[in-house]
PDB file of N, CA, C and O in Angstrom:
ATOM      1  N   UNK I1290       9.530 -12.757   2.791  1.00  0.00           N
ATOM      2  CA  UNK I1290       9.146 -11.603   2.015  1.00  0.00           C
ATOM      3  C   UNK I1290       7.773 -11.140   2.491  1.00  0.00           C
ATOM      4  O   UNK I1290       6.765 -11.843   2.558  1.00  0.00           O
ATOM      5  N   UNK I1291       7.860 -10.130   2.743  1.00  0.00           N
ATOM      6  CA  UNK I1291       6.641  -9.132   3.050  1.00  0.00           C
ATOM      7  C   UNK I1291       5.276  -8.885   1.763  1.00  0.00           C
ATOM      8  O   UNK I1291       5.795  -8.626   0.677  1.00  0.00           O
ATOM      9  N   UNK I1292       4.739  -8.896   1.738  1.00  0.00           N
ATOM     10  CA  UNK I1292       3.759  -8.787   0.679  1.00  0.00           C
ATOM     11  C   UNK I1292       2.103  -8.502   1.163  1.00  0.00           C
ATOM     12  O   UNK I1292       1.452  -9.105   2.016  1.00  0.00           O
ATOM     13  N   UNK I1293       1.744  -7.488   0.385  1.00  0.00           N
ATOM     14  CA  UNK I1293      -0.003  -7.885   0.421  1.00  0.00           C
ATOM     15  C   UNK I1293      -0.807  -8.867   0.141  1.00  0.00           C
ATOM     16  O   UNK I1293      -0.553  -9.888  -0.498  1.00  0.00           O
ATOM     17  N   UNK I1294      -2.212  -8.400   0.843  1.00  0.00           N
ATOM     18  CA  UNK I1294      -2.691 -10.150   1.107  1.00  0.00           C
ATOM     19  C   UNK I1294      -3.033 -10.461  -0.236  1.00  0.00           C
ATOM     20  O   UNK I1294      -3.157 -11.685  -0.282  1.00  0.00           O
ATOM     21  N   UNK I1295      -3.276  -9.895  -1.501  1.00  0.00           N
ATOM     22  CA  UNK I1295      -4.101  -9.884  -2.004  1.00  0.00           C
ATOM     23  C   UNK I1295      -3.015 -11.072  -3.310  1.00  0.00           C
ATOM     24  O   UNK I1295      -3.342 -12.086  -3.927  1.00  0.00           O
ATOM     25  N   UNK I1296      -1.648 -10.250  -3.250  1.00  0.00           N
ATOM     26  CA  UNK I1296      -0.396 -10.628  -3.916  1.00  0.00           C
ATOM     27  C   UNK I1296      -0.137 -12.490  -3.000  1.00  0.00           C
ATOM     28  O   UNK I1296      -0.070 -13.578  -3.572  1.00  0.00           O
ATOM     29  N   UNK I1297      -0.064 -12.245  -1.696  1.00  0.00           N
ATOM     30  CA  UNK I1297       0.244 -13.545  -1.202  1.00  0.00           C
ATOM     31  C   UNK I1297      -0.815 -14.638  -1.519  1.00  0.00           C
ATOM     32  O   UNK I1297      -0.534 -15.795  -1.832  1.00  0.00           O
ATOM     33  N   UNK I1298      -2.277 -14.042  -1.379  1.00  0.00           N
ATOM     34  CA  UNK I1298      -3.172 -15.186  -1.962  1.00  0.00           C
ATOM     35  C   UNK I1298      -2.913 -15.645  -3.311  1.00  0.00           C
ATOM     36  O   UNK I1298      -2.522 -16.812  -3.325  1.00  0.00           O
ATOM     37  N   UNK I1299      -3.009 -15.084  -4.483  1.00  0.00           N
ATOM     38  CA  UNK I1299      -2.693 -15.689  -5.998  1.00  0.00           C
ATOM     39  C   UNK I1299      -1.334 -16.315  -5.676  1.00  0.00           C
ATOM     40  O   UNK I1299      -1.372 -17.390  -6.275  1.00  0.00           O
ATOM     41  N   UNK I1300       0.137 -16.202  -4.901  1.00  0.00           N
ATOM     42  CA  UNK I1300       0.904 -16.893  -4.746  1.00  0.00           C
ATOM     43  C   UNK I1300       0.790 -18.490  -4.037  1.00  0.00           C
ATOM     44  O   UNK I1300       1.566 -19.431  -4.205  1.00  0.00           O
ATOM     45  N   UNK I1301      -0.228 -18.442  -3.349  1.00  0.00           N
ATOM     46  CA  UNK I1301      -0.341 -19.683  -2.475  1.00  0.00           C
ATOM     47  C   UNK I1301      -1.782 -20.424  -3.240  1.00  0.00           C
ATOM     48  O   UNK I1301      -1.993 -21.581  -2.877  1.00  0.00           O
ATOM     49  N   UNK I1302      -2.503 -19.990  -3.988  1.00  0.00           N
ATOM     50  CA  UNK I1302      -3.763 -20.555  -4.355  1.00  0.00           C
ATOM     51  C   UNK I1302      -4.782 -20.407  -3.696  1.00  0.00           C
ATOM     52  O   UNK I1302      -5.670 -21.227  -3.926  1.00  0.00           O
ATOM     53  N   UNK I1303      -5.057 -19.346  -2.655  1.00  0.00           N
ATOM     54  CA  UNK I1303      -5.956 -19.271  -1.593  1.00  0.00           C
ATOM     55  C   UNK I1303      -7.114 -17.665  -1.984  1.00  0.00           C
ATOM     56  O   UNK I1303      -7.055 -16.997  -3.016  1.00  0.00           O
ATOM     57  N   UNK I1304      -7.684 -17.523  -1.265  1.00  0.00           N
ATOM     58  CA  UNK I1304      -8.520 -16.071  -1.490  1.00  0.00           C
ATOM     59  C   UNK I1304      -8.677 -15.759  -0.607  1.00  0.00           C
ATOM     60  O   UNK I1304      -9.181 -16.384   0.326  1.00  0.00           O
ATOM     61  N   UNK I1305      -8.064 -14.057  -0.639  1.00  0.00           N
ATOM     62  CA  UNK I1305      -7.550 -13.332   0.101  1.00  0.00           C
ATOM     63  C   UNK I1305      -8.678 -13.375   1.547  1.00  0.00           C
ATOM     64  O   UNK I1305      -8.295 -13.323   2.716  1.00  0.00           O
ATOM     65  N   UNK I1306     -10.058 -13.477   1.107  1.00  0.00           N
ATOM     66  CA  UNK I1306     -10.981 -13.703   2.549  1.00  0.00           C
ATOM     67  C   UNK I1306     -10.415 -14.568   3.461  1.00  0.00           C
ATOM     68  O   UNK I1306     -10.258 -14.173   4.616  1.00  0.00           O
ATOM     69  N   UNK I1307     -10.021 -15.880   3.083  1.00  0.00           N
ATOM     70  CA  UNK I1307      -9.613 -17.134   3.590  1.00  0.00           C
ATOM     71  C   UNK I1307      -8.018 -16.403   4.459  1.00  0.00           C
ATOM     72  O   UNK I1307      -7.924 -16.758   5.634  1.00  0.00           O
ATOM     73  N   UNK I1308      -6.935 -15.527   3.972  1.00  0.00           N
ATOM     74  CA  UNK I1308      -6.161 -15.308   4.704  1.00  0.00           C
ATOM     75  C   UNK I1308      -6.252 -14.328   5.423  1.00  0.00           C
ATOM     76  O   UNK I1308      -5.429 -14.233   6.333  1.00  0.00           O
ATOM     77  N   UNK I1309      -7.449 -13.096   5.232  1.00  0.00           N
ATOM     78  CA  UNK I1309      -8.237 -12.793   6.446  1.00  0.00           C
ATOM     79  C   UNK I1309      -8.295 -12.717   7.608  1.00  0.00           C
ATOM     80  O   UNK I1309      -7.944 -12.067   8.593  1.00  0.00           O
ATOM     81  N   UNK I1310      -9.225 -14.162   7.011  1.00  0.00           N
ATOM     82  CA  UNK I1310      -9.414 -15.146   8.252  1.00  0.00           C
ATOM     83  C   UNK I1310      -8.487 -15.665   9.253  1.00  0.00           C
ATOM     84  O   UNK I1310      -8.465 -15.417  10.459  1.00  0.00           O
ATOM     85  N   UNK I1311      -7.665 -16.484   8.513  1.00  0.00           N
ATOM     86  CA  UNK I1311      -6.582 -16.587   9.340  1.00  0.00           C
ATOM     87  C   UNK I1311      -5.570 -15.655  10.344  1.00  0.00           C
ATOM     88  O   UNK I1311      -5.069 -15.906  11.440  1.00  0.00           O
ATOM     89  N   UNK I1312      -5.513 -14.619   9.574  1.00  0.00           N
ATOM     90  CA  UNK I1312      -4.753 -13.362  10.373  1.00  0.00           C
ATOM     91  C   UNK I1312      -6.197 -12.907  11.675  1.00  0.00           C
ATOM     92  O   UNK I1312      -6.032 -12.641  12.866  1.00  0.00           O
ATOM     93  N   UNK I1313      -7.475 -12.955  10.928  1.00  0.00           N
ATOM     94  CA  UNK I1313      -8.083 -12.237  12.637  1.00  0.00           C
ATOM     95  C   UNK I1313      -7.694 -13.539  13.468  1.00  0.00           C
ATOM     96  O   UNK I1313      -7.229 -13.294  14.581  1.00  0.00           O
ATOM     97  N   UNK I1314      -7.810 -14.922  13.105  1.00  0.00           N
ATOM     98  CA  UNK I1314      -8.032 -15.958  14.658  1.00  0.00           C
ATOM     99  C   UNK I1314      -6.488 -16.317  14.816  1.00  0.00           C
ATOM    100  O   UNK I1314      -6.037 -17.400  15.187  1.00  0.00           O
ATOM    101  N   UNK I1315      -5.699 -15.055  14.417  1.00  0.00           N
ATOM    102  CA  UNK I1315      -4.378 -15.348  14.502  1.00  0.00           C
ATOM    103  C   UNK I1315      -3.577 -16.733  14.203  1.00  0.00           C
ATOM    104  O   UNK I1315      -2.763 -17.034  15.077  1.00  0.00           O
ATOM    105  N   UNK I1316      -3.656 -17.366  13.413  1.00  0.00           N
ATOM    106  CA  UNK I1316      -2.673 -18.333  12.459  1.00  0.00           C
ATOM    107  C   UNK I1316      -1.863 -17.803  11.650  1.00  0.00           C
ATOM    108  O   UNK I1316      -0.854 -18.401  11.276  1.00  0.00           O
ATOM    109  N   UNK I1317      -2.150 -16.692  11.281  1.00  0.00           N
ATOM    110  CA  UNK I1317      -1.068 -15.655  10.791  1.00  0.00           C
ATOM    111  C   UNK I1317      -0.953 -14.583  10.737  1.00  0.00           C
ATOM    112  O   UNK I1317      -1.978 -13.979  10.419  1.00  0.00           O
ATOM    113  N   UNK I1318       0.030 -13.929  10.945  1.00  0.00           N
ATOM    114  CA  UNK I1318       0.800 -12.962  11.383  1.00  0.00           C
ATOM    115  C   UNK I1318       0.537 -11.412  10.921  1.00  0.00           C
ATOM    116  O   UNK I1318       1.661 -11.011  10.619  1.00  0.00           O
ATOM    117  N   UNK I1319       0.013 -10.812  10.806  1.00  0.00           N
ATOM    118  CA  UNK I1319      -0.443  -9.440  10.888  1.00  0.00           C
ATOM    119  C   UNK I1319       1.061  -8.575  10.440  1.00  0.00           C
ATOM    120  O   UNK I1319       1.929  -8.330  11.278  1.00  0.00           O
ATOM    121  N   UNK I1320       1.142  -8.290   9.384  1.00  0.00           N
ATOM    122  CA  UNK I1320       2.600  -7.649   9.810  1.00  0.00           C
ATOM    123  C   UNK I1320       2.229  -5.804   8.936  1.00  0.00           C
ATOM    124  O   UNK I1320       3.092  -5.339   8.191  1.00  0.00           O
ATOM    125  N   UNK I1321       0.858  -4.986   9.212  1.00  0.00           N
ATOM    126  CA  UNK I1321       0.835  -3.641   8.975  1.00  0.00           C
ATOM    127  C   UNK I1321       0.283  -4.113   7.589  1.00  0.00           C
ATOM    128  O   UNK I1321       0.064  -5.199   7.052  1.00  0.00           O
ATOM    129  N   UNK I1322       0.172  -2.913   7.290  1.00  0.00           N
ATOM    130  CA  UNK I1322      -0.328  -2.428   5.803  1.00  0.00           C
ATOM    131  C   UNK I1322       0.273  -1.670   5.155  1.00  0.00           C
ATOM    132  O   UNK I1322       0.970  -0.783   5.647  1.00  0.00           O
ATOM    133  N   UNK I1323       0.109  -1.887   3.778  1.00  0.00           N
ATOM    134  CA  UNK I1323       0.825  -1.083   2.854  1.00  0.00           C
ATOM    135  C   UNK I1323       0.575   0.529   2.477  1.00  0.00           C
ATOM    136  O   UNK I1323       0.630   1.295   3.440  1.00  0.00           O
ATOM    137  N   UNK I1324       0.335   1.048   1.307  1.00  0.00           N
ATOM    138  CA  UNK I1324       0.350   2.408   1.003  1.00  0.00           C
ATOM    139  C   UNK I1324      -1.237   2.521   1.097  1.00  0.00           C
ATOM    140  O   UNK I1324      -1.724   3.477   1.700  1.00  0.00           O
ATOM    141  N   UNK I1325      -2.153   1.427   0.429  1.00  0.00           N
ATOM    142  CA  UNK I1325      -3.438   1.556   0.037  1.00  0.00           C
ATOM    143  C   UNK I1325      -4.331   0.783   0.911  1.00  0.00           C
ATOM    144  O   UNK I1325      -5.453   0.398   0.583  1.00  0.00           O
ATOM    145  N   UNK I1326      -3.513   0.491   2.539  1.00  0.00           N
ATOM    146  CA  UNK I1326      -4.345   0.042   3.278  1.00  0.00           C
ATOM    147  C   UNK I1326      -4.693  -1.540   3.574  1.00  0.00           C
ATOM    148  O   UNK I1326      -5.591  -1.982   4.290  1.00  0.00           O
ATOM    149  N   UNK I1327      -3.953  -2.080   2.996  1.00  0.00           N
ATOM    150  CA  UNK I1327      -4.089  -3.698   2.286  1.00  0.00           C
ATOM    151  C   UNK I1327      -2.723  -4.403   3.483  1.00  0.00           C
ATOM    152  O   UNK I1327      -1.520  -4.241   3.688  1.00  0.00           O
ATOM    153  N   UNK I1328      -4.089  -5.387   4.118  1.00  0.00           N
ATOM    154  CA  UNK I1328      -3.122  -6.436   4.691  1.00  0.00           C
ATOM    155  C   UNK I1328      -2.034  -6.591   4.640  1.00  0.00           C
ATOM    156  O   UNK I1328      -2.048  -7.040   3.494  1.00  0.00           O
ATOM    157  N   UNK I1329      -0.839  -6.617   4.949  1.00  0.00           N
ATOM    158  CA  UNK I1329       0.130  -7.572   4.551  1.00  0.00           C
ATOM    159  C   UNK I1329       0.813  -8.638   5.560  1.00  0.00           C
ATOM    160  O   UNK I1329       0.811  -8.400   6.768  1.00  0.00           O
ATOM    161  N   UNK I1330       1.325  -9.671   5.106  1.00  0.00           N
ATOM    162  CA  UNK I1330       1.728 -10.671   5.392  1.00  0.00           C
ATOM    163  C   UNK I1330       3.570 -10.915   5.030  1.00  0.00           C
ATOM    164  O   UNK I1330       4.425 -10.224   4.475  1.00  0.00           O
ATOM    165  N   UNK I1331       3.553 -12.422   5.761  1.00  0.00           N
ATOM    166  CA  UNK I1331       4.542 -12.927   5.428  1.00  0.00           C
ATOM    167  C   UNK I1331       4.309 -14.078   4.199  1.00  0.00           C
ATOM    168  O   UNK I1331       3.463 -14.972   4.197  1.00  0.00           O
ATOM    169  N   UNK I1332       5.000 -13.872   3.486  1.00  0.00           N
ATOM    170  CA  UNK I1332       4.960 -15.003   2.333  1.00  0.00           C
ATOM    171  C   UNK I1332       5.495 -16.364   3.026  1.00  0.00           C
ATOM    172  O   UNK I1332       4.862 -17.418   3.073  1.00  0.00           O
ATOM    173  N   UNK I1333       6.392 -16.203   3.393  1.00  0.00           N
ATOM    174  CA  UNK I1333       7.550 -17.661   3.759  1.00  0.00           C
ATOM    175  C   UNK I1333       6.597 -18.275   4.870  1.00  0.00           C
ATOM    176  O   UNK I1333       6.390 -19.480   4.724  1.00  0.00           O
ATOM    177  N   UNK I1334       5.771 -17.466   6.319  1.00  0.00           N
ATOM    178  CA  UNK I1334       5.218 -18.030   6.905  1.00  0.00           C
ATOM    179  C   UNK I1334       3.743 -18.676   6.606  1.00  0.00           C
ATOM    180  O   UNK I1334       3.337 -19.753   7.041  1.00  0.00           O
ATOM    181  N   UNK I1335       2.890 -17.570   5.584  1.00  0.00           N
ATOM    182  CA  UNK I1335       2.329 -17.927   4.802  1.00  0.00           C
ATOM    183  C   UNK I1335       2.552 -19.586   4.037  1.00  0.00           C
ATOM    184  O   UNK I1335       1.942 -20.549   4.501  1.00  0.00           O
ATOM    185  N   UNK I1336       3.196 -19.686   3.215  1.00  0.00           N
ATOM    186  CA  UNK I1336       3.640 -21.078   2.903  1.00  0.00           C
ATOM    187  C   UNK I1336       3.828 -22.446   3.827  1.00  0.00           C
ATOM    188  O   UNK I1336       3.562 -23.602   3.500  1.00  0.00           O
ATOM    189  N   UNK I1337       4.275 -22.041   4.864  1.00  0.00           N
ATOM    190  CA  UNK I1337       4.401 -22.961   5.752  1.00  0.00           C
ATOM    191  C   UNK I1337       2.805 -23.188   6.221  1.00  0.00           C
ATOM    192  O   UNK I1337       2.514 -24.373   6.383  1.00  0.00           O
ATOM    193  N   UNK I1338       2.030 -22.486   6.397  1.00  0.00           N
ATOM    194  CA  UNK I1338       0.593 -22.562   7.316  1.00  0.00           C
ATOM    195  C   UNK I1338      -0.036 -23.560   5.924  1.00  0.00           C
ATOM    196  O   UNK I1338      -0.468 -24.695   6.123  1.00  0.00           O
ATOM    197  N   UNK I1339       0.002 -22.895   4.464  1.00  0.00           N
ATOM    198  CA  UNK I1339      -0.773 -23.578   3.447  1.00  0.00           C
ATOM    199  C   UNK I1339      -0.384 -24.941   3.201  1.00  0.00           C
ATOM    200  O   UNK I1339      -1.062 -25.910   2.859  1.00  0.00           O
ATOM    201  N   UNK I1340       1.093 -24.796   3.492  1.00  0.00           N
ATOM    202  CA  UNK I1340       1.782 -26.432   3.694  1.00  0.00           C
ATOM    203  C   UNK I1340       1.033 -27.113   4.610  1.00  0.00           C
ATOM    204  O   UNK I1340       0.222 -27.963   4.243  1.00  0.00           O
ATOM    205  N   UNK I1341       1.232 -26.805   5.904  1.00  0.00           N
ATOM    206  CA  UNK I1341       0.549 -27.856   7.102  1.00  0.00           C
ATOM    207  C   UNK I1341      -0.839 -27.999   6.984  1.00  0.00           C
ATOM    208  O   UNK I1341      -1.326 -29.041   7.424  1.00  0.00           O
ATOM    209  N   UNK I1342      -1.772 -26.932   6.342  1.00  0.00           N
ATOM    210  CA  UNK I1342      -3.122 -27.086   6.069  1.00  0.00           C
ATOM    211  C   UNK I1342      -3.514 -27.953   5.087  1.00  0.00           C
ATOM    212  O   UNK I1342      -4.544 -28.583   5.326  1.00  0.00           O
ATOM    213  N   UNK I1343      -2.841 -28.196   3.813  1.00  0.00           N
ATOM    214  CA  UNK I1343      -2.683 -28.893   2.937  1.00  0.00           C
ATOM    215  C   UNK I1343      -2.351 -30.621   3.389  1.00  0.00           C
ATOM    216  O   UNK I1343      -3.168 -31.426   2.941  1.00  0.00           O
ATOM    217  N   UNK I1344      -1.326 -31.125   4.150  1.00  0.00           N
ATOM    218  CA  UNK I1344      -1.135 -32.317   4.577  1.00  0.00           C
ATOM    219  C   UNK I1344      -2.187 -32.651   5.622  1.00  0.00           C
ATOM    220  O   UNK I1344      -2.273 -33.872   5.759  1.00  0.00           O
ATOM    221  N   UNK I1345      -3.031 -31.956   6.419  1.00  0.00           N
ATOM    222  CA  UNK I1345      -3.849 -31.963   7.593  1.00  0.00           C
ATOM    223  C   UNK I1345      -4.792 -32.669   6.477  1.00  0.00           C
ATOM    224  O   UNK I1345      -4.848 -33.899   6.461  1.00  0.00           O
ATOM    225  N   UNK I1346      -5.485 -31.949   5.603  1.00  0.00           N
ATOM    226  CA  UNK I1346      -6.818 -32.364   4.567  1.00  0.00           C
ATOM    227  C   UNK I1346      -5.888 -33.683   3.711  1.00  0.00           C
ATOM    228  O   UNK I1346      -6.689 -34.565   3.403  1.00  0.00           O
ATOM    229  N   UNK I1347      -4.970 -33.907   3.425  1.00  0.00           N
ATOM    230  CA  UNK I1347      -4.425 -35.215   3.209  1.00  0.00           C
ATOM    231  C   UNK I1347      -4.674 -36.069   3.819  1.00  0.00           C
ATOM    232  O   UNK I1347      -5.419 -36.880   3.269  1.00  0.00           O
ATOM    233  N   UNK I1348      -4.251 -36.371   5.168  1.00  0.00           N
ATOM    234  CA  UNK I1348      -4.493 -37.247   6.416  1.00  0.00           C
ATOM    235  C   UNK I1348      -5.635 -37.500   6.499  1.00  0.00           C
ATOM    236  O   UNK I1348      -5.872 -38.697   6.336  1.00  0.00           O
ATOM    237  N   UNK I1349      -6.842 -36.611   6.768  1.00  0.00           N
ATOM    238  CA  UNK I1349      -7.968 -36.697   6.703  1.00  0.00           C
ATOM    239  C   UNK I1349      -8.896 -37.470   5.750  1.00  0.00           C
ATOM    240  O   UNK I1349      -9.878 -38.195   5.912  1.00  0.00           O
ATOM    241  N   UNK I1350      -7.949 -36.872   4.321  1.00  0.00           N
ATOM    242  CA  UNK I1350      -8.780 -37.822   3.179  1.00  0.00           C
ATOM    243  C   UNK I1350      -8.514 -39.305   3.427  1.00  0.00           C
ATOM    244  O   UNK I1350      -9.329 -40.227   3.396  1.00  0.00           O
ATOM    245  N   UNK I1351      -7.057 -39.346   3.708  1.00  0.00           N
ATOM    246  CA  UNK I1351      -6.632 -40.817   3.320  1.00  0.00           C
ATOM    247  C   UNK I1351      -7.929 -42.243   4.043  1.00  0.00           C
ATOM    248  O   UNK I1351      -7.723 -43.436   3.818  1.00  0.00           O
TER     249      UNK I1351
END
C-alpha cells in the first residue's frame, strides 16, 4: 500500500524525519507525492526495513 510519509510513520512508530532520512540515503523507496506534496512511500516495504532495523538493535543489545 502506497501511503504518505507522514500516515506511514504513525503506522510503523517512527517520525516522519527519520523516514526522510531513509528515502534520501535510499533504504527506501521514493515512490512520488501526493496532492499536497508529501512523500510517499511503500507501507509493506516500509515494514520490512522497521522489521530488520528493529532485530539489528536487538542483536546489538543482546
Amino acid at each position: 500500500m502506497i501511503t504518505d510519509i507522514y500516515a506511514a510513520a504513525l503506522s510503523v512508530g517512527e517520525q516522519p524525519s527519520t523516514l526522510r532520512k531513509w528515502v534520501s540515503r535510499g533504504q527506501l523507496t521514493h515512490r512520488g507525492y501526493d496532492a499536497r506534496r508529501r512523500v510517499r512511500v511503500d507501507l509493506d516495504e516500509l515494514a520490512d526495513l522497521v522489521a530488520t532495523k528493529r532485530a539489528a538493535t536487538d542483536t546489538e543489545a543482546a
